[in-house]
Amino acid sequence: MIGVGAFGRNHARVYSHLAKEGVPVRLVGLVDPDTARADTVAREFGCRSFGSVEQLVTTHSEVQAASVAVPTVHHLNAARQLMEAGVDVLVEKPLTASLAEADELVLLAHMLGRVAQAGHLERFNPAVRATLPVITRPMFFEVHRLSVFTPRSLDIDVVLDLMIHDLDIVLSFVDSPLKEIRAVGLPILSGKVDIANVRLEFDSGCVANLTASRVSTERVRKLRFFQPKQYVSLDYGRQDVMVFSVGAGDGLGTPSVNPQIQVVKPPVTAEEPLHAELKSFLKAVQQRSQPIVTFEDGRRALAVALDIVAAIAAHGEKVNLNHLHS
């Protein structure tokens, strides 16, 4: 485990739990330059702490896989050291700080034959998984990801911090080239953009409106989309999905107030997304198979996110808002 901040500690917790559940994994070490923090978390989960990746792989040559949850600017360096030492990696989102770095990571993983997974957690949300079978031709998305302000991840703006989750999901659902981006965003409590609204248009004609905020008074994580004769509502937090279909359909749904509309709740098996993600990563490592979320997927989401950041900056310059940014 590389990096034991708030999210890195969660990775360590889940790896520890997976071992207790009988998954063939053993947490051997944690790496963090804050050695006091690393020592504390290592004691909590019964493993050793190290101040650098080099110390870990030198001491434990048997290390086969690692999660990278350090600040984004250090992703490339940490993942490179691990892959060159023969370690498969899961790198938290956003994959890297730039597309050039992402391209280097993708190339390295291919050259070294490493299993390399991008940490897009919501792909493993049970509600997302339950939605996949009902997708036909999405034509309009409305997505909201709102969080209360916390002092974490202020080195990146809300697009790379929060919205990138939904960008990855929408891109995987639509499967069409992106045609146009229109975006606006503002810094509110930090020096970076804290709230953003984006309109994406795809070659297929699909349009997606996404709003992300880390200065909200409430926590909302919802994705809704329309496709021919259907409306699908997904709640990431509650891990549930509702499908509203027009017409007689197969008669399996529950009639609504309007008898022409059938309502179906696809079955969802509740599971912590991080638990599902790390279990899937370990399976890919053991089977030497392609992970569900590849580095290429992470690069694709990063590319769109960076284009959105640029579009927000261009809009801010156009309407004279860029003076608000640090």
Coordinates of N, CA, C and O in Angstrom, one line a residue, residues 108-217:
L108 N 4.6 2.0 -20.1 CA 5.4 1.2 -19.2 C 4.7 -0.1 -18.8 O 5.3 -1.1 -18.8
A109 N 3.4 0.0 -18.5 CA 2.6 -1.2 -18.2 C 2.7 -2.2 -19.3 O 2.8 -3.4 -19.0
H110 N 2.5 -1.8 -20.5 CA 2.6 -2.7 -21.7 C 4.0 -3.3 -21.8 O 4.1 -4.5 -22.0
M111 N 5.0 -2.4 -21.8 CA 6.4 -2.9 -22.0 C 6.8 -3.9 -20.9 O 7.5 -4.9 -21.2
L112 N 6.3 -3.7 -19.7 CA 6.7 -4.5 -18.5 C 5.8 -5.7 -18.3 O 6.0 -6.5 -17.4
G113 N 4.7 -5.7 -19.0 CA 3.7 -6.8 -18.8 C 3.0 -6.8 -17.5 O 2.7 -7.9 -17.0
R114 N 2.8 -5.6 -17.0 CA 2.2 -5.5 -15.6 C 0.6 -5.4 -15.7 O 0.1 -4.9 -16.7
V115 N -0.1 -6.0 -14.8 CA -1.5 -5.8 -14.6 C -1.6 -4.4 -14.0 O -1.0 -4.1 -12.9
A116 N -2.3 -3.5 -14.7 CA -2.4 -2.1 -14.3 C -3.8 -1.6 -14.3 O -4.4 -1.5 -15.4
Q117 N -4.3 -1.3 -13.2 CA -5.7 -0.9 -13.0 C -5.8 0.6 -12.6 O -5.1 1.0 -11.7
A118 N -6.8 1.3 -13.2 CA -7.0 2.7 -12.8 C -8.1 2.6 -11.7 O -9.1 1.9 -11.8
G119 N -7.9 3.5 -10.7 CA -8.8 3.4 -9.5 C -10.1 4.2 -9.7 O -10.4 5.1 -8.9
H120 N -10.9 3.8 -10.6 CA -12.2 4.5 -10.8 C -13.3 3.7 -10.0 O -13.9 2.7 -10.5
L121 N -13.5 4.0 -8.8 CA -14.2 3.3 -7.8 C -15.7 3.0 -8.2 O -16.2 1.9 -8.0
E122 N -16.3 4.0 -8.8 CA -17.8 3.9 -9.1 C -18.1 2.8 -10.1 O -19.2 2.3 -10.2
R123 N -17.1 2.3 -10.9 CA -17.3 1.2 -11.8 C -17.8 0.0 -11.0 O -18.4 -0.9 -11.5
F124 N -17.4 -0.1 -9.7 CA -17.6 -1.2 -8.9 C -18.8 -1.0 -7.9 O -19.1 -1.8 -7.1
N125 N -19.5 0.1 -8.1 CA -20.7 0.4 -7.3 C -21.7 -0.6 -7.8 O -22.0 -0.7 -9.0
P126 N -22.3 -1.3 -6.8 CA -23.4 -2.3 -7.2 C -24.5 -1.7 -8.1 O -25.0 -2.4 -9.0
A127 N -24.8 -0.5 -7.9 CA -25.9 0.2 -8.7 C -25.4 0.3 -10.1 O -26.2 0.2 -11.1
V128 N -24.2 0.7 -10.3 CA -23.6 0.8 -11.7 C -23.6 -0.5 -12.4 O -24.0 -0.7 -13.5
R129 N -23.2 -1.6 -11.7 CA -23.1 -2.9 -12.2 C -24.5 -3.4 -12.6 O -24.7 -4.0 -13.6
A130 N -25.5 -3.0 -11.8 CA -26.9 -3.5 -12.1 C -27.5 -2.7 -13.2 O -28.5 -3.2 -13.9
T131 N -26.9 -1.5 -13.6 CA -27.5 -0.7 -14.7 C -27.0 -1.2 -16.0 O -27.6 -1.1 -17.0
L132 N -25.8 -1.8 -16.1 CA -25.2 -2.2 -17.3 C -26.1 -3.0 -18.2 O -26.2 -2.7 -19.4
P133 N -26.9 -4.0 -17.7 CA -27.7 -4.8 -18.6 C -28.9 -4.0 -19.2 O -29.5 -4.5 -20.2
V134 N -29.3 -2.9 -18.6 CA -30.4 -2.2 -19.2 C -30.1 -1.1 -20.2 O -30.9 -0.5 -20.8
I135 N -28.8 -0.9 -20.4 CA -28.4 0.2 -21.3 C -28.6 -0.2 -22.7 O -28.3 -1.3 -23.2
T136 N -29.3 0.7 -23.5 CA -29.5 0.4 -24.9 C -28.9 1.6 -25.7 O -27.8 1.4 -26.2
R137 N -29.5 2.8 -25.7 CA -29.0 3.9 -26.4 C -29.2 5.2 -25.6 O -30.1 5.9 -25.9
P138 N -28.4 5.4 -24.6 CA -28.5 6.6 -23.8 C -28.4 7.9 -24.7 O -27.5 8.0 -25.5
M139 N -29.4 8.8 -24.4 CA -29.4 10.1 -25.2 C -29.3 11.3 -24.4 O -29.0 12.4 -24.9
F140 N -29.6 11.2 -23.1 CA -29.5 12.4 -22.3 C -29.2 12.0 -20.8 O -29.9 11.1 -20.3
F141 N -28.1 12.6 -20.3 CA -27.8 12.3 -18.9 C -27.9 13.6 -18.0 O -27.6 14.7 -18.5
E142 N -28.3 13.4 -16.8 CA -28.3 14.5 -15.8 C -27.6 13.9 -14.6 O -28.1 12.9 -14.0
V143 N -26.4 14.4 -14.2 CA -25.6 13.9 -13.2 C -25.2 14.9 -12.1 O -24.8 16.0 -12.5
H144 N -25.4 14.5 -10.8 CA -25.1 15.4 -9.7 C -24.2 14.7 -8.7 O -24.5 13.6 -8.3
R145 N -23.1 15.3 -8.4 CA -22.2 14.8 -7.4 C -21.8 16.0 -6.5 O -21.0 16.8 -6.8
L146 N -22.5 16.1 -5.4 CA -22.4 17.2 -4.4 C -21.8 16.7 -3.1 O -22.3 15.8 -2.6
S147 N -20.8 17.4 -2.6 CA -20.3 17.1 -1.3 C -20.0 18.3 -0.4 O -19.9 19.4 -1.0
V148 N -20.0 18.1 0.9 CA -19.7 19.2 1.8 C -18.2 19.4 1.7 O -17.4 18.5 1.3
F149 N -17.8 20.6 2.1 CA -16.3 21.0 2.0 C -15.5 20.2 3.0 O -15.8 20.1 4.2
T150 N -14.4 19.7 2.5 CA -13.4 19.1 3.4 C -12.0 19.6 2.9 O -11.9 19.9 1.7
P151 N -11.0 19.6 3.8 CA -9.7 20.2 3.4 C -8.9 19.2 2.6 O -7.7 19.4 2.3
R152 N -9.4 18.0 2.2 CA -8.6 17.0 1.4 C -8.7 17.3 -0.1 O -9.6 18.0 -0.6
S153 N -7.7 16.9 -0.8 CA -7.6 17.0 -2.3 C -7.7 18.4 -2.8 O -8.2 18.6 -3.9
L154 N -7.2 19.3 -2.1 CA -7.3 20.7 -2.6 C -6.2 21.1 -3.5 O -6.1 22.2 -4.0
D155 N -5.3 20.1 -3.8 CA -4.3 20.3 -4.8 C -4.8 20.1 -6.2 O -4.2 20.5 -7.2
I156 N -6.1 19.6 -6.3 CA -6.7 19.5 -7.7 C -8.1 20.1 -7.6 O -8.6 20.3 -6.5
D157 N -8.7 20.5 -8.7 CA -10.0 21.1 -8.7 C -11.1 20.1 -8.6 O -10.8 18.9 -8.7
V158 N -12.3 20.5 -8.5 CA -13.5 19.6 -8.3 C -13.7 18.7 -9.5 O -14.2 17.6 -9.4
V159 N -13.2 19.1 -10.7 CA -13.4 18.2 -11.9 C -12.6 17.0 -11.8 O -13.0 15.9 -12.0
L160 N -11.3 17.2 -11.4 CA -10.4 16.0 -11.2 C -10.6 15.3 -9.9 O -10.2 14.1 -9.8
D161 N -11.2 16.0 -8.9 CA -11.4 15.4 -7.6 C -12.7 14.5 -7.6 O -12.7 13.4 -7.2
L162 N -13.8 15.1 -8.0 CA -15.1 14.5 -7.9 C -15.8 14.1 -9.3 O -16.2 13.0 -9.5
M163 N -15.8 15.1 -10.2 CA -16.5 14.9 -11.4 C -15.9 13.7 -12.3 O -16.7 13.1 -13.0
I164 N -14.7 13.5 -12.1 CA -14.0 12.5 -12.9 C -14.6 11.1 -12.7 O -14.6 10.3 -13.6
H165 N -15.2 10.8 -11.5 CA -15.9 9.6 -11.3 C -17.0 9.4 -12.3 O -17.2 8.4 -13.0
D166 N -17.8 10.5 -12.5 CA -19.0 10.4 -13.3 C -18.6 10.5 -14.8 O -19.3 9.9 -15.7
L167 N -17.5 11.2 -15.1 CA -17.1 11.2 -16.5 C -16.7 9.8 -16.9 O -17.1 9.4 -18.0
D168 N -16.0 9.1 -16.1 CA -15.7 7.7 -16.4 C -16.9 6.8 -16.7 O -17.0 6.1 -17.6
I169 N -17.9 7.0 -15.8 CA -19.2 6.2 -15.9 C -19.9 6.6 -17.2 O -20.3 5.7 -18.0
V170 N -20.1 7.9 -17.5 CA -20.8 8.3 -18.7 C -20.0 7.8 -19.9 O -20.7 7.3 -20.9
L171 N -18.7 8.0 -20.0 CA -17.9 7.6 -21.1 C -18.1 6.1 -21.4 O -18.2 5.6 -22.5
S172 N -18.2 5.3 -20.3 CA -18.3 3.8 -20.5 C -19.7 3.4 -20.9 O -19.9 2.5 -21.6
F173 N -20.7 4.2 -20.5 CA -22.1 4.0 -20.8 C -22.4 4.4 -22.3 O -23.2 3.7 -23.0
V174 N -21.8 5.5 -22.7 CA -22.2 6.1 -24.0 C -21.4 5.4 -25.2 O -22.0 5.1 -26.2
D175 N -20.1 5.1 -25.0 CA -19.3 4.5 -26.0 C -19.4 5.2 -27.4 O -19.7 4.6 -28.4
S176 N -19.2 6.5 -27.4 CA -19.2 7.3 -28.6 C -18.2 8.4 -28.4 O -18.0 8.9 -27.3
P177 N -17.5 8.8 -29.5 CA -16.6 9.9 -29.4 C -17.2 11.2 -28.9 O -18.4 11.5 -29.2
L178 N -16.5 12.0 -28.2 CA -16.9 13.2 -27.6 C -16.8 14.3 -28.7 O -15.8 14.4 -29.4
K179 N -17.9 15.1 -28.9 CA -17.9 16.1 -30.0 C -17.7 17.5 -29.4 O -17.0 18.3 -30.1
E180 N -18.3 17.9 -28.3 CA -18.2 19.2 -27.8 C -18.3 19.3 -26.3 O -19.0 18.5 -25.7
I181 N -17.5 20.3 -25.7 CA -17.5 20.5 -24.3 C -17.8 22.0 -24.0 O -17.2 22.9 -24.6
R182 N -18.8 22.2 -23.2 CA -19.1 23.6 -22.7 C -19.1 23.5 -21.2 O -19.7 22.6 -20.6
A183 N -18.4 24.4 -20.5 CA -18.2 24.3 -19.1 C -18.0 25.6 -18.4 O -17.5 26.6 -19.0
V184 N -18.5 25.7 -17.1 CA -18.3 26.8 -16.3 C -17.9 26.3 -14.9 O -18.4 25.3 -14.4
G185 N -17.1 27.1 -14.2 CA -16.7 26.7 -12.8 C -16.2 27.8 -12.0 O -15.7 28.8 -12.6
L186 N -16.2 27.7 -10.7 CA -15.8 28.8 -9.8 C -15.1 28.3 -8.6 O -15.5 27.3 -8.0
P187 N -14.1 29.0 -8.1 CA -13.5 28.7 -6.8 C -14.4 29.4 -5.8 O -14.8 30.5 -6.0
I188 N -14.7 28.7 -4.7 CA -15.5 29.3 -3.7 C -14.8 29.3 -2.3 O -14.6 30.4 -1.8
L189 N -14.3 28.2 -1.9 CA -13.6 28.2 -0.6 C -12.1 27.8 -0.7 O -11.4 27.8 0.3
S190 N -11.7 27.5 -1.9 CA -10.3 27.2 -2.1 C -9.7 28.0 -3.3 O -10.5 28.8 -3.9
G191 N -8.5 27.8 -3.6 CA -7.9 28.5 -4.8 C -8.2 27.8 -6.1 O -7.8 28.3 -7.1
K192 N -8.8 26.6 -6.0 CA -9.1 25.8 -7.2 C -10.7 25.9 -7.5 O -11.4 26.3 -6.6
V193 N -11.1 25.4 -8.6 CA -12.5 25.4 -8.9 C -13.2 24.4 -8.0 O -12.8 23.2 -7.9
D194 N -14.2 24.9 -7.2 CA -14.9 24.1 -6.3 C -16.3 23.6 -6.7 O -16.9 22.7 -6.1
I195 N -16.8 24.3 -7.7 CA -18.1 23.9 -8.3 C -18.1 24.1 -9.8 O -17.5 25.1 -10.3
A196 N -18.6 23.1 -10.5 CA -18.5 23.1 -11.9 C -19.7 22.5 -12.6 O -20.3 21.6 -12.0
N197 N -20.1 23.0 -13.7 CA -21.2 22.5 -14.5 C -20.7 22.3 -15.9 O -20.0 23.2 -16.5
V198 N -21.0 21.1 -16.5 CA -20.4 20.8 -17.8 C -21.5 20.2 -18.7 O -22.4 19.5 -18.2
R199 N -21.5 20.6 -20.0 CA -22.4 20.0 -21.0 C -21.5 19.3 -22.0 O -20.6 19.9 -22.7
L200 N -21.7 18.0 -22.1 CA -20.9 17.2 -23.1 C -21.9 16.8 -24.2 O -23.0 16.3 -24.0
E201 N -21.4 16.8 -25.5 CA -22.2 16.3 -26.6 C -21.3 15.3 -27.3 O -20.2 15.6 -27.6
F202 N -21.9 14.1 -27.6 CA -21.2 13.1 -28.3 C -21.7 12.9 -29.7 O -22.7 13.4 -30.1
D203 N -20.8 12.3 -30.5 CA -21.2 12.1 -31.9 C -22.5 11.3 -32.1 O -23.2 11.5 -33.1
S204 N -22.8 10.5 -31.2 CA -24.1 9.8 -31.2 C -25.3 10.6 -31.1 O -26.4 10.2 -31.3
G205 N -25.1 11.9 -30.7 CA -26.2 12.8 -30.4 C -26.6 12.9 -28.9 O -27.3 13.7 -28.5
C206 N -26.0 12.0 -28.1 CA -26.2 12.0 -26.7 C -25.6 13.3 -26.1 O -24.5 13.8 -26.4
V207 N -26.3 13.8 -25.1 CA -25.9 15.0 -24.3 C -25.9 14.6 -22.9 O -26.8 14.0 -22.3
A208 N -24.8 15.1 -22.2 CA -24.7 14.8 -20.7 C -24.4 16.1 -20.0 O -23.5 16.9 -20.4
N209 N -25.3 16.4 -19.0 CA -25.1 17.6 -18.1 C -24.5 17.0 -16.8 O -25.2 16.2 -16.2
L210 N -23.4 17.5 -16.4 CA -22.8 17.1 -15.1 C -22.5 18.3 -14.2 O -22.0 19.3 -14.7
T211 N -22.9 18.1 -12.9 CA -22.6 19.2 -11.9 C -21.8 18.5 -10.8 O -22.2 17.4 -10.3
A212 N -20.7 19.1 -10.4 CA -20.0 18.6 -9.3 C -19.7 19.8 -8.4 O -19.3 20.9 -8.8
S213 N -19.8 19.6 -7.1 CA -19.6 20.6 -6.1 C -19.0 20.0 -4.8 O -19.4 18.9 -4.4
R214 N -18.0 20.7 -4.3 CA -17.5 20.2 -3.0 C -17.7 21.3 -1.9 O -17.0 21.4 -0.9
V215 N -18.7 22.2 -2.2 CA -19.1 23.2 -1.3 C -20.6 23.2 -1.0 O -21.2 24.2 -0.8
S216 N -21.2 22.0 -1.1 CA -22.6 21.9 -1.0 C -23.0 21.7 0.5 O -22.1 21.4 1.3
T217 N -24.2 21.9 0.8 CA -24.7 21.7 2.2 C -25.2 20.3 2.4 O -25.6 19.9 3.5

